[in-house]
Coordinates of C-alpha atoms and ligand atoms in Angstrom, one line a residue:
Chain A
M10 CA -177.6 46.2 10.9
T11 CA -178.5 44.6 14.4
I12 CA -181.2 41.9 14.8
L13 CA -183.4 42.6 17.4
N14 CA -186.0 40.5 19.4
L15 CA -188.6 43.2 20.8
K16 CA -192.0 43.5 22.2
I17 CA -193.7 46.2 20.0
K18 CA -196.9 47.7 20.7
I19 CA -199.9 47.4 18.3
L20 CA -201.1 51.3 18.1
S21 CA -204.0 50.4 15.4
R22 CA -205.7 47.8 13.6
K23 CA -207.7 47.9 10.8
E24 CA -209.3 45.3 8.2
V25 CA -208.4 47.0 5.0
T26 CA -210.7 44.7 2.7
P27 CA -212.0 41.2 3.8
N28 CA -209.5 39.2 5.5
I29 CA -206.7 41.8 5.0
Y30 CA -205.6 43.8 8.1
L31 CA -202.9 46.8 8.5
L32 CA -201.5 47.3 11.9
S33 CA -199.4 50.1 12.9
L34 CA -196.7 49.3 15.3
A35 CA -194.5 51.3 17.5
A36 CA -191.0 50.3 17.1
P37 CA -188.5 53.0 16.7
A38 CA -185.4 50.8 16.7
I39 CA -186.8 49.0 13.6
A40 CA -188.1 52.0 11.9
Q41 CA -184.5 53.5 12.2
Q42 CA -183.0 50.5 10.1
A43 CA -185.5 48.7 8.1
L44 CA -184.8 48.5 4.3
P45 CA -187.3 47.8 1.6
G46 CA -187.9 44.2 1.1
Q47 CA -187.2 43.1 4.9
F48 CA -189.7 41.1 7.1
L49 CA -190.4 40.7 10.8
H50 CA -190.7 37.3 12.2
I51 CA -193.6 37.2 14.4
K52 CA -194.7 35.2 17.6
C53 CA -198.8 35.2 16.7
S54 CA -199.9 33.2 19.6
K55 CA -199.0 33.5 23.1
D56 CA -198.4 30.1 23.6
N57 CA -197.4 26.9 21.9
Y58 CA -200.4 26.7 19.2
P59 CA -199.6 27.6 16.6
L60 CA -195.7 26.9 17.6
L61 CA -193.6 28.8 15.2
R62 CA -193.7 32.5 14.2
R63 CA -194.5 33.9 10.9
P64 CA -192.5 36.0 8.5
I65 CA -194.6 38.9 7.5
S66 CA -193.3 41.7 5.0
I67 CA -192.7 45.2 6.3
H68 CA -195.2 47.1 4.4
R69 CA -194.2 50.9 5.6
V70 CA -191.5 52.5 7.7
N71 CA -191.8 55.8 9.5
P72 CA -188.4 56.5 10.8
Q73 CA -189.6 60.0 12.2
K74 CA -192.3 58.8 14.1
G75 CA -190.7 55.4 15.1
E76 CA -193.5 53.4 13.5
I77 CA -193.9 50.9 10.9
Q78 CA -196.9 49.0 9.4
I79 CA -197.7 45.6 8.1
L80 CA -200.5 44.6 6.0
F81 CA -201.1 40.6 5.8
Q82 CA -204.0 38.2 4.9
V83 CA -205.4 36.0 7.4
A84 CA -204.3 32.5 5.7
G85 CA -203.9 29.9 8.6
E86 CA -203.9 30.0 12.4
G87 CA -201.1 31.9 12.8
T88 CA -202.3 35.3 11.0
K89 CA -205.8 34.2 12.4
L90 CA -204.7 35.1 15.5
L91 CA -202.4 37.8 14.6
A92 CA -205.5 39.7 13.1
E93 CA -207.4 39.3 16.5
R94 CA -204.6 40.7 18.6
P95 CA -206.2 44.0 20.4
V96 CA -204.6 47.5 20.1
G97 CA -202.4 48.0 22.9
D98 CA -201.1 44.5 23.0
D99 CA -197.6 43.6 22.8
L100 CA -196.4 41.8 19.7
D101 CA -192.7 39.7 20.1
I102 CA -191.1 40.3 17.0
I103 CA -187.4 39.6 15.7
G104 CA -186.4 41.7 12.9
P105 CA -185.7 43.5 10.9
L106 CA -184.7 40.2 8.8
G107 CA -183.4 39.4 5.0
N108 CA -181.6 41.3 2.7
S109 CA -183.7 44.0 0.8
F110 CA -184.3 45.3 -3.0
K111 CA -181.8 46.9 -4.2
L112 CA -182.5 50.1 -6.3
Y113 CA -179.4 50.9 -8.8
P114 CA -178.1 54.6 -8.8
E115 CA -178.3 54.6 -12.6
S116 CA -182.1 53.2 -12.9
K117 CA -184.0 56.0 -13.8
K118 CA -187.4 54.5 -14.1
V119 CA -188.4 51.0 -12.3
M120 CA -191.4 49.2 -12.1
L121 CA -193.0 47.4 -9.1
I122 CA -195.5 44.3 -9.6
G123 CA -197.3 42.7 -6.9
G124 CA -199.8 39.8 -6.8
G125 CA -202.5 39.6 -4.2
I126 CA -201.0 40.5 -0.8
G127 CA -197.4 40.4 -2.5
V128 CA -198.3 44.2 -2.9
A129 CA -197.7 45.0 0.9
A130 CA -194.1 44.0 0.6
L131 CA -193.4 46.6 -2.4
L132 CA -194.4 49.7 -0.4
A133 CA -191.5 50.7 1.2
L134 CA -189.4 50.2 -2.0
G135 CA -191.9 52.4 -4.0
E136 CA -191.7 55.2 -1.2
E137 CA -187.4 55.1 -1.0
A138 CA -187.6 54.9 -5.1
I139 CA -189.7 58.2 -5.4
R140 CA -187.5 59.8 -2.7
Q141 CA -184.6 59.2 -4.9
G142 CA -186.3 60.5 -7.7
K143 CA -186.7 57.7 -10.0
E144 CA -189.9 57.5 -12.0
V145 CA -192.0 54.5 -10.6
Q146 CA -194.9 52.5 -12.1
V147 CA -196.7 49.7 -10.2
L148 CA -198.6 47.2 -11.4
I149 CA -201.4 45.8 -8.8
G150 CA -202.9 42.0 -9.7
A151 CA -206.0 41.1 -7.5
L152 CA -208.9 38.5 -7.8
N153 CA -211.2 41.2 -8.0
K154 CA -212.0 44.9 -7.4
E155 CA -212.3 44.3 -3.4
L156 CA -209.0 43.2 -3.1
V157 CA -206.9 45.6 -4.9
L158 CA -204.1 46.7 -2.5
A159 CA -202.7 50.1 -1.8
E160 CA -203.6 51.7 -5.3
E161 CA -204.3 54.9 -3.8
I162 CA -201.3 55.1 -1.6
F163 CA -199.0 54.7 -4.9
S164 CA -200.7 57.2 -6.6
D165 CA -200.6 59.5 -4.0
L166 CA -196.9 59.2 -3.4
G167 CA -196.4 60.0 -7.3
A168 CA -196.2 56.6 -8.8
K169 CA -198.1 55.7 -12.2
V170 CA -200.4 52.6 -10.9
E171 CA -202.0 50.2 -13.3
V172 CA -204.4 47.4 -11.9
A173 CA -205.4 44.0 -13.5
T174 CA -208.1 41.8 -11.9
N175 CA -208.6 38.6 -12.8
D176 CA -212.6 38.7 -13.1
G177 CA -212.3 42.0 -14.9
S178 CA -214.4 43.9 -12.2
Y179 CA -211.8 46.7 -12.2
R180 CA -209.7 48.1 -14.6
Y181 CA -207.4 45.4 -16.8
K182 CA -208.9 42.2 -17.1
G183 CA -206.5 39.2 -16.8
L184 CA -203.4 38.3 -15.3
V185 CA -201.4 41.0 -13.9
T186 CA -198.2 39.4 -15.9
E187 CA -200.9 39.6 -19.0
L188 CA -200.7 43.4 -18.3
L189 CA -197.2 43.4 -17.6
E190 CA -196.3 42.0 -21.4
K191 CA -198.6 44.5 -22.9
I192 CA -197.3 47.8 -21.3
L193 CA -194.1 46.7 -21.7
E194 CA -194.6 46.3 -25.7
E195 CA -195.8 50.0 -25.5
E196 CA -193.3 51.5 -23.2
A197 CA -190.6 50.0 -25.6
L198 CA -192.4 52.2 -28.4
A199 CA -192.9 55.4 -26.1
T200 CA -190.7 56.1 -23.1
G201 CA -188.6 53.2 -23.0
L202 CA -188.4 50.0 -21.0
P203 CA -188.0 50.2 -17.0
H204 CA -184.4 49.5 -16.0
Q205 CA -185.4 47.3 -13.1
I206 CA -188.4 45.1 -12.3
F207 CA -189.2 44.1 -8.5
A208 CA -191.8 41.7 -7.7
C209 CA -193.8 40.0 -4.9
G210 CA -196.5 37.4 -5.1
P211 CA -197.4 33.8 -5.9
R212 CA -194.5 31.7 -7.0
P213 CA -196.2 31.5 -10.8
L214 CA -196.3 35.2 -10.9
L215 CA -192.7 35.5 -9.8
K216 CA -191.4 32.9 -12.3
K217 CA -193.6 34.7 -14.8
V218 CA -192.3 38.1 -14.5
S219 CA -188.7 36.7 -14.3
E220 CA -189.0 35.1 -17.7
I221 CA -190.5 38.2 -19.3
A222 CA -187.8 40.4 -17.6
F223 CA -185.1 38.0 -19.0
Q224 CA -186.5 38.0 -22.4
K225 CA -186.5 41.7 -22.3
N226 CA -183.2 41.8 -20.9
I227 CA -184.1 44.0 -17.6
D228 CA -182.9 43.2 -14.2
S229 CA -185.5 41.6 -12.0
Q230 CA -185.7 41.2 -8.1
V231 CA -188.1 39.0 -6.6
S232 CA -189.4 38.3 -3.2
M233 CA -189.2 34.6 -2.3
E234 CA -191.8 32.9 0.1
E235 CA -190.5 29.8 1.8
R236 CA -191.8 28.3 5.4
M237 CA -189.6 29.2 8.3
G238 CA -188.6 27.8 11.4
C239 CA -185.7 30.3 12.8
G240 CA -185.7 33.1 10.5
I241 CA -182.4 33.8 11.2
G242 CA -180.1 31.3 9.4
A243 CA -180.0 28.8 11.6
C244 CA -182.1 25.8 10.9
L245 CA -181.9 25.5 7.2
G246 CA -185.6 25.0 6.9
C247 CA -186.5 27.8 4.4
V248 CA -184.3 27.1 1.6
C249 CA -185.1 27.8 -2.3
K250 CA -183.1 26.4 -5.3
I251 CA -180.5 29.0 -6.6
K252 CA -178.6 28.4 -10.1
G253 CA -174.8 28.0 -9.4
E254 CA -172.6 25.0 -9.2
D255 CA -171.8 23.5 -6.0
Q256 CA -168.4 22.5 -6.4
N257 CA -167.7 21.5 -3.2
N258 CA -170.6 19.1 -3.2
N259 CA -169.9 14.8 -3.5
N260 CA -172.2 13.9 -5.7
N261 CA -171.1 10.3 -6.0
G262 CA -168.7 11.1 -8.5
L263 CA -171.6 12.6 -10.9
P264 CA -171.2 16.0 -11.9
P265 CA -172.9 18.3 -9.5
P266 CA -176.4 19.6 -9.9
P267 CA -176.7 23.2 -11.3
Y268 CA -178.1 24.7 -8.3
I269 CA -177.3 25.2 -4.6
Y270 CA -179.8 25.5 -1.8
K271 CA -179.8 29.2 -0.2
R272 CA -181.9 30.3 2.9
V273 CA -184.8 32.6 1.7
C274 CA -184.5 34.0 5.7
I275 CA -181.1 35.7 5.5
D276 CA -179.7 34.8 2.0
G277 CA -183.0 36.2 0.7
P278 CA -185.9 36.8 0.9
I279 CA -184.9 39.1 -2.2
F280 CA -183.2 37.2 -5.1
R281 CA -182.6 38.1 -8.6
G282 CA -185.3 36.5 -10.8
N283 CA -182.9 34.5 -13.2
E284 CA -180.7 33.1 -10.4
V285 CA -183.7 30.9 -9.3
V286 CA -184.3 27.8 -10.3
W287 CA -188.2 27.9 -11.2
D288 CA -189.0 24.7 -12.3
D289 CA -189.7 22.3 -9.5
Q290 CA -192.9 22.5 -6.9
Chain B
M19 CA -169.8 40.1 46.9
I20 CA -170.0 36.1 47.2
N21 CA -173.4 34.9 47.6
N22 CA -173.1 31.8 49.3
N23 CA -176.8 30.9 48.7
K24 CA -176.2 30.8 44.9
P25 CA -177.2 27.5 44.1
N26 CA -174.6 25.0 42.4
L27 CA -176.0 24.8 38.9
A28 CA -172.5 23.1 37.8
V29 CA -172.7 19.0 36.2
E30 CA -170.4 17.0 34.4
I31 CA -171.0 15.0 31.3
A32 CA -168.4 13.0 29.5
G33 CA -165.7 14.0 31.6
I34 CA -166.9 17.8 30.8
K35 CA -167.4 20.2 33.1
L36 CA -170.3 22.6 32.4
K37 CA -171.4 25.4 34.4
N38 CA -175.2 24.7 34.1
P39 CA -177.1 21.8 32.9
V40 CA -178.6 23.2 29.5
L41 CA -177.4 22.7 26.0
T42 CA -178.3 23.7 22.7
A43 CA -179.8 20.8 20.6
S44 CA -178.1 19.8 17.4
G45 CA -179.8 21.6 14.1
T46 CA -181.5 24.3 16.0
F47 CA -178.5 26.6 17.0
G48 CA -177.1 26.9 13.6
Y49 CA -172.9 26.9 14.4
G50 CA -173.7 29.4 17.4
Q51 CA -173.0 32.8 16.0
E52 CA -176.3 33.0 14.6
F53 CA -177.6 33.5 18.0
T54 CA -175.3 36.2 19.2
P55 CA -177.6 38.8 18.5
F56 CA -179.8 37.4 21.3
L57 CA -177.5 35.9 23.9
D58 CA -174.2 35.4 25.3
L59 CA -172.9 32.2 24.4
N60 CA -170.7 32.4 27.4
K61 CA -173.6 31.8 29.5
L62 CA -174.9 28.3 28.1
G63 CA -174.0 24.9 29.2
A64 CA -172.7 23.5 26.2
I65 CA -173.2 24.3 22.5
V66 CA -174.1 21.6 20.3
L67 CA -173.5 22.1 16.3
K68 CA -175.5 21.4 13.6
G69 CA -174.7 17.8 12.3
I70 CA -171.5 17.6 10.3
T71 CA -170.3 15.3 7.7
L72 CA -167.0 14.4 5.9
K73 CA -168.1 16.2 2.8
P74 CA -170.3 18.8 2.4
R75 CA -174.3 17.9 2.0
R76 CA -176.9 19.8 0.3
G77 CA -179.8 18.3 2.0
N78 CA -183.4 17.7 1.0
P79 CA -185.6 19.5 -1.6
P80 CA -187.9 22.3 -0.1
P81 CA -190.6 22.4 1.4
R82 CA -188.4 21.1 4.3
I83 CA -190.5 22.1 7.5
I84 CA -194.0 22.2 8.2
E85 CA -195.9 23.0 11.6
T86 CA -198.1 20.4 13.2
P87 CA -200.0 20.7 16.3
S88 CA -197.7 21.9 18.8
G89 CA -194.9 20.8 17.1
M90 CA -193.0 20.6 13.8
L91 CA -191.8 18.1 11.0
N92 CA -188.3 18.6 9.6
A93 CA -186.6 17.2 6.7
I94 CA -183.5 19.1 6.3
G95 CA -181.3 16.4 5.1
L96 CA -178.5 16.9 7.0
Q97 CA -177.5 20.1 4.9
N98 CA -173.9 21.1 6.2
V99 CA -170.7 22.6 5.0
G100 CA -168.7 19.8 5.4
V101 CA -166.0 19.0 8.3
E102 CA -163.2 21.2 6.6
A103 CA -165.1 24.5 6.1
L104 CA -166.4 23.7 9.8
I105 CA -162.9 23.9 11.1
R106 CA -161.8 26.8 8.9
E107 CA -164.9 28.9 9.1
K108 CA -167.1 28.0 12.1
L109 CA -164.7 26.7 15.0
P110 CA -162.5 29.3 14.9
Y111 CA -165.2 31.8 16.0
L112 CA -166.6 29.7 18.8
Q113 CA -162.8 30.0 20.7
R114 CA -163.5 33.4 22.2
F115 CA -166.2 31.9 24.3
N116 CA -165.6 29.7 27.4
T117 CA -168.5 27.5 26.7
P118 CA -167.8 23.9 25.6
V119 CA -168.4 23.2 22.3
I120 CA -169.9 19.5 21.0
I121 CA -169.7 18.7 17.6
N122 CA -172.9 16.3 16.0
I123 CA -171.3 13.9 13.5
S124 CA -173.1 11.7 10.8
G125 CA -171.8 9.6 8.3
D126 CA -173.2 7.0 5.3
T127 CA -170.5 4.6 6.5
R128 CA -168.5 3.6 9.5
E129 CA -165.4 4.8 7.9
E130 CA -166.9 8.0 7.5
Y131 CA -167.9 8.2 11.0
I132 CA -164.1 7.2 11.6
E133 CA -162.3 9.8 9.5
L134 CA -164.6 12.6 10.8
A135 CA -163.6 11.7 14.5
R136 CA -160.1 11.4 13.9
R137 CA -160.3 14.6 11.6
L138 CA -161.9 16.3 14.7
E139 CA -159.4 15.1 17.1
E140 CA -156.4 15.9 15.0
V141 CA -157.4 19.7 15.2
S142 CA -159.0 19.5 18.8
P143 CA -155.5 20.9 20.4
E144 CA -156.3 24.1 18.6
L145 CA -159.8 24.4 18.3
P146 CA -162.8 24.3 20.9
I147 CA -163.8 20.7 20.5
S148 CA -164.9 19.3 23.8
A149 CA -166.8 16.1 22.5
L150 CA -168.4 14.7 19.9
E151 CA -172.1 13.7 19.6
V152 CA -172.7 10.8 17.4
N153 CA -175.8 11.0 15.4
I154 CA -177.1 7.3 14.8
S155 CA -180.6 8.6 14.4
C156 CA -181.3 10.9 12.1
P157 CA -184.3 9.9 10.1
N158 CA -184.0 12.4 7.1
V159 CA -181.3 11.0 5.4
Q160 CA -181.4 7.6 3.0
K161 CA -178.5 6.2 3.6
G162 CA -176.9 5.5 7.3
G163 CA -178.6 7.7 10.3
L164 CA -181.4 5.9 11.9
A165 CA -180.0 2.6 10.2
W166 CA -177.6 2.3 12.8
G167 CA -179.6 3.5 15.8
I168 CA -182.6 1.4 15.3
D169 CA -180.2 -2.0 15.9
A170 CA -178.2 -2.7 18.6
S171 CA -175.5 -4.6 17.4
A172 CA -175.0 -2.0 14.6
T173 CA -175.0 0.7 17.3
Y174 CA -172.2 -1.3 19.1
E175 CA -169.9 -1.8 16.1
L176 CA -170.3 1.7 15.5
V177 CA -169.6 2.9 18.8
N178 CA -166.8 0.3 19.3
C179 CA -165.1 1.5 16.4
L180 CA -165.3 5.0 16.8
R181 CA -164.2 4.5 20.9
K182 CA -161.0 2.8 19.4
A183 CA -160.3 5.7 17.0
T184 CA -160.7 9.1 19.2
T185 CA -160.1 9.8 22.6
L186 CA -162.7 12.7 22.6
P187 CA -165.6 12.0 24.6
L188 CA -168.4 10.4 23.0
I189 CA -171.9 11.2 23.3
V190 CA -174.3 8.5 21.6
K191 CA -177.4 10.4 20.5
L192 CA -180.2 7.5 20.3
T193 CA -183.6 7.6 18.4
P194 CA -187.0 7.0 19.4
N195 CA -188.1 5.0 16.7
V196 CA -187.3 1.9 18.1
T197 CA -189.3 -1.1 19.6
N198 CA -186.8 -1.3 23.0
I199 CA -184.6 1.9 23.9
K200 CA -183.0 0.0 26.4
I201 CA -181.2 -2.5 24.4
I202 CA -180.1 0.6 22.3
A203 CA -179.0 2.2 24.9
Q204 CA -177.3 -0.9 26.7
A205 CA -175.2 -1.5 23.6
A206 CA -173.7 2.0 23.2
E207 CA -172.9 1.8 27.1
E208 CA -171.0 -1.5 26.3
A209 CA -169.1 -0.3 23.6
G210 CA -167.7 2.7 25.3
A211 CA -170.0 5.7 24.8
D212 CA -169.2 8.5 27.8
A213 CA -172.9 9.5 27.9
L214 CA -176.3 9.4 26.0
S215 CA -178.4 12.0 24.5
L216 CA -182.0 11.5 23.7
I217 CA -184.3 11.7 21.8
N218 CA -184.0 12.7 18.4
T219 CA -187.1 13.5 16.3
L220 CA -190.3 10.7 15.9
V221 CA -190.9 10.1 12.2
G222 CA -193.8 11.2 11.0
M223 CA -195.8 13.0 8.1
A224 CA -198.4 15.5 7.5
V225 CA -200.4 15.7 4.3
D226 CA -202.5 18.8 2.6
L227 CA -206.0 17.4 2.1
D228 CA -207.1 19.9 -0.9
S229 CA -203.6 18.9 -2.9
R230 CA -203.7 15.5 -1.6
K231 CA -199.9 15.8 -1.6
P232 CA -197.3 15.6 1.1
E233 CA -196.6 18.7 3.0
L234 CA -193.0 18.0 3.0
A235 CA -190.9 17.4 -0.5
N236 CA -189.4 14.5 1.4
I237 CA -192.7 13.0 2.7
S238 CA -191.7 12.0 5.8
G239 CA -190.0 14.2 8.6
G240 CA -188.8 14.2 12.0
L241 CA -191.5 15.3 14.7
S242 CA -190.1 17.5 17.4
G243 CA -191.4 20.5 19.6
P244 CA -193.7 20.2 22.9
A245 CA -196.0 17.5 21.1
V246 CA -193.0 14.9 21.5
K247 CA -192.1 15.7 25.2
P248 CA -194.1 13.0 26.9
V249 CA -192.6 10.5 24.6
A250 CA -189.1 11.9 25.6
L251 CA -189.7 11.9 29.2
W252 CA -190.9 8.0 29.2
M253 CA -187.5 7.1 27.2
V254 CA -185.4 9.0 29.2
W255 CA -186.6 7.4 32.4
Q256 CA -186.3 4.1 30.8
V257 CA -182.6 4.5 29.6
F258 CA -182.0 6.2 33.1
Q259 CA -183.0 2.7 34.9
E260 CA -180.9 0.8 32.4
V261 CA -177.6 2.6 32.1
H262 CA -174.7 4.2 34.5
I263 CA -173.5 6.9 31.9
P264 CA -175.1 10.2 32.2
I265 CA -177.9 11.3 30.0
I266 CA -178.9 14.5 28.0
G267 CA -182.7 14.6 27.8
M268 CA -184.4 16.5 25.4
G269 CA -187.7 16.5 23.2
G270 CA -189.9 19.4 23.5
I271 CA -188.3 21.5 26.1
M272 CA -189.9 24.9 26.0
K273 CA -189.4 26.3 29.3
T274 CA -187.9 25.7 32.9
R275 CA -190.3 23.3 34.1
D276 CA -190.1 20.8 31.1
A277 CA -186.1 21.0 31.8
L278 CA -186.4 20.2 35.3
E279 CA -189.1 17.3 34.5
F280 CA -186.2 15.7 32.4
M281 CA -183.8 15.9 35.0
V282 CA -186.0 14.3 37.5
V283 CA -186.7 11.4 35.2
G284 CA -182.9 11.1 35.1
A285 CA -181.2 13.4 32.5
R286 CA -178.0 14.9 34.1
A287 CA -178.5 17.8 31.5
V288 CA -180.7 18.7 28.9
S289 CA -180.7 20.1 25.4
V290 CA -183.2 22.8 24.0
G291 CA -184.1 22.6 20.5
T292 CA -187.1 23.8 18.5
A293 CA -187.7 26.3 21.4
N294 CA -184.6 28.0 19.9
L295 CA -186.5 28.6 16.9
V296 CA -189.2 30.5 18.5
N297 CA -187.7 32.1 20.9
P298 CA -183.9 32.4 20.6
R299 CA -183.2 33.1 24.2
A300 CA -185.0 30.2 25.5
A301 CA -181.7 28.6 26.8
I302 CA -180.7 31.3 28.8
E303 CA -184.3 32.1 30.4
I304 CA -184.3 28.1 31.2
I305 CA -181.1 28.6 32.9
E306 CA -182.2 31.6 34.9
G307 CA -185.4 29.9 35.5
I308 CA -183.4 26.8 37.1
E309 CA -181.4 29.0 39.4
K310 CA -184.6 30.3 40.5
Y311 CA -186.5 27.1 41.0
L312 CA -183.5 25.8 43.1
I313 CA -183.3 29.2 45.1
E314 CA -187.2 29.0 45.8
N315 CA -187.1 25.1 46.8
Q316 CA -183.6 25.5 48.8
I317 CA -181.9 22.7 46.6
R318 CA -178.0 23.5 46.6
E319 CA -177.1 21.7 43.8
V320 CA -178.7 21.0 40.6
K321 CA -177.4 17.5 40.5
E322 CA -179.7 16.5 43.5
L323 CA -182.6 16.5 40.8
V324 CA -181.1 13.8 38.6
G325 CA -183.3 10.9 38.6
S326 CA -185.2 12.0 42.0
M327 CA -188.6 11.1 40.6
K328 CA -190.6 9.3 43.6
I329 CA -192.4 6.3 42.6
Ligands
LIG15 C1 -184.7 21.9 12.1 C2 -183.8 20.6 12.8 C3 -182.8 20.5 12.7 C4 -182.3 19.2 13.3 N1 -180.9 18.7 13.0 C5 -180.3 17.7 13.7 C6 -179.1 17.3 13.5 O1 -178.4 17.7 12.8 N2 -178.2 16.5 14.0 C7 -179.2 15.8 15.4 O2 -178.5 15.0 15.5 N3 -180.2 16.1 15.6 C8 -180.9 17.2 15.0 N4 -182.3 17.5 15.1 C9 -183.1 17.0 16.3 C10 -182.6 17.9 17.8 O3 -181.5 18.0 17.8 C11 -183.6 17.2 19.0 O4 -182.9 16.0 19.1 C12 -185.0 17.1 18.6 O5 -185.6 18.5 17.8 C13 -185.9 17.0 19.9 O6 -185.8 18.2 20.7 P1 -186.9 19.5 20.3 O7 -188.0 18.9 20.7 O8 -186.1 20.2 22.0 O9 -186.3 20.0 19.2 C14 -182.9 18.6 14.4 C15 -184.2 19.2 15.0 C16 -184.7 20.1 14.1 C17 -186.1 20.7 14.6
LIG16 S1 -186.0 30.2 8.6 FE1 -184.3 28.9 9.7 S2 -182.6 29.2 8.1 FE2 -184.2 30.3 7.5

C-alpha cells in the first residue's frame, strides 16, 4: 500500500438528500488499492480557511473504471466548501489512509450497522462481503425517512436491508440499536446469529453496538472518528483510548492506567468494539 | 554540468552545515519516516523530531486538536515513545539520509533534561544526532515545559546546566507567552546556547457555544498556523536585535514568501510546522521556491537576506 498525495478530478456531484452529497472522483491509483473502511484526507478549501484537511470515508470503489465515490454530510466550513466544488475541479487528497474492516474467511453471515452518514463507510465493505459469497444483512439508522441512505444500493447488491427511523416515518420506529437487539433475538431462533458485526456512526451507536455484540459473543469492528491533523500518524492529534496496559509508562509509581492512546488515522479508524474504552467524552 | 548561476542556499546554525535553511518544526513531522511517501528527506535543511522525554508519555486525553480561524490549537501533551525507544526504533532509520537530525527534548526537572542530553550524547557517535533543541516552551504539560521559558533566571540555569552536561550543539526553543522575549533570549545566549528557535505555540482556547464545553479536553492548547505569523515575525525581529547567535524562525510559515519574510527580519533558518499537516510537501516546495526567488532577484547567497529589513 502506498499513500498518495494527488489532485483528482470531480466527475460528478449530486445532492442525494438535503445536505448530503455524493461525489464521483477519477482516481485510478486510489481505486486500485483502496480497502473497505479506508478514508481520504481532503483539502476542502483552496486557501488557508479552513486550514486543515477533512477525513472523509471512501464510499464506493470501481477499480475497472478507476473511480471512487465519497458520500458526505455538510457539517461545517470544510464540508460546505467541498459540497460547492464544481464538477471538473481538482481535489487535493491524501489516501488511501487507515487500516480496514477485516472480513474473516470463516464468517458466513455478517451484519453492517450504519447510523446517519455512517452508512457511507459501509458500502465498500458490503460489496466485498457479497463478492466473497457471504450473507449480508444491513441495518440503516436515520432521523427520518428522507435521510435514509443507500437502502436501494444495498438491496440491489443482494443484501437484506432493515431500516430504523427515529421518528418512525419509515419502517422500524426507534434507534437502529434497538432494531439490532430485536433482530438478534429473532435471528438467534431462526437462522442463527451473524459471525461478525461492523458499525459506523455516532459514538453512542458504536458503543451500544459493541456492548450488544459483546453480550452475544459476536466479533465487532467499529469505525472511530476523531478530529485529525496530518492523517498520516505524525502529529498525534487524533488519538482514542484503547484497552491495554502500557507497561512502559511512568505513572509516578502508580500502576499504569488500563488504556493506551492509539491514532485513529493510522492505527484505526477501524478498531474492535471491545478494545475501545467508551466511558469518557 | 555545473551551473554557476545556481544560488547558494547553505547556512550554518550552531556549527551544523545545512544545505538549505528549511527545517521541519518539532511535533509536526513525527519521526521523519511518516513523510517519506511524499518527499525525499535528503532535500531538507534539517529534520527536527517530535519532542522526546526520558520516559514515554501518554499525552493528553482527546480531543487534542481543534481548527480555529487560519490556525489550529493543539494539546498533544508531549505523547512520545521515550528516549530509549527513540534510540532503538526511530533514529537508526534516519541514518540513511544525509540530513542533520535535531532532537527536541523536554523534561519535568532539570535532572531529566540533563540525563536526556547525556544519554543522547552517549549514542551520538553511532546515530544521527546533530543538535538538541531544548523545549522550554511547551504549553501543554503540567510541570516543566513553559515554566522554564517564562522566567529568565530559570532559563539561564537550565541552559547553563545543559551546556556543562553536553558538547552537543544546543538550540533553545523560546515561547511567545512572555512579556519580554528579549530578556529570555539574552539569558539563553549568556548561558551558552548555540542558537535560538522561536516561536513555540501561543496559549489559547476554543469553546463550543452550543454545548458550552471547551473544544479541547485539556481546555487550553497551543495556537499555530497562519494566524500566529505576525506575532512570530515581531518576536524574531526583537530577538534578532538583541542576540548574536543565529535564530531559527517559525510560526505560520505556509509558503515561500512567509519563509523569506522570517529571514528578512533576522532568522538564519526557518521551520515549517502546521503547514506539514496540510501539505506534506510544504517544506520541499518552500525550498524550491526560495531557490527560484533568489534566481529571479539575482541574489547569490540566501545568507544575504538574513536581517536585511530596511527601516
Ligand atoms: C501538533 C503540534 C505538535 C507540536 N509539538 C511540539 C513539540 O513536541 N515540541 C516543540 O518544541 N514544539 C511543538 N510544536 C510547536 C511547533 O514546533 C511550532 O513551534 C509551532 O507550531 C509554530 O509553527 P507553525 O505555526 O508553523 O506550526 C507543535 C505544534 C503542533 C501544531
Ligand atoms: S491526524 Fe496526525 S496522527 Fe492522526
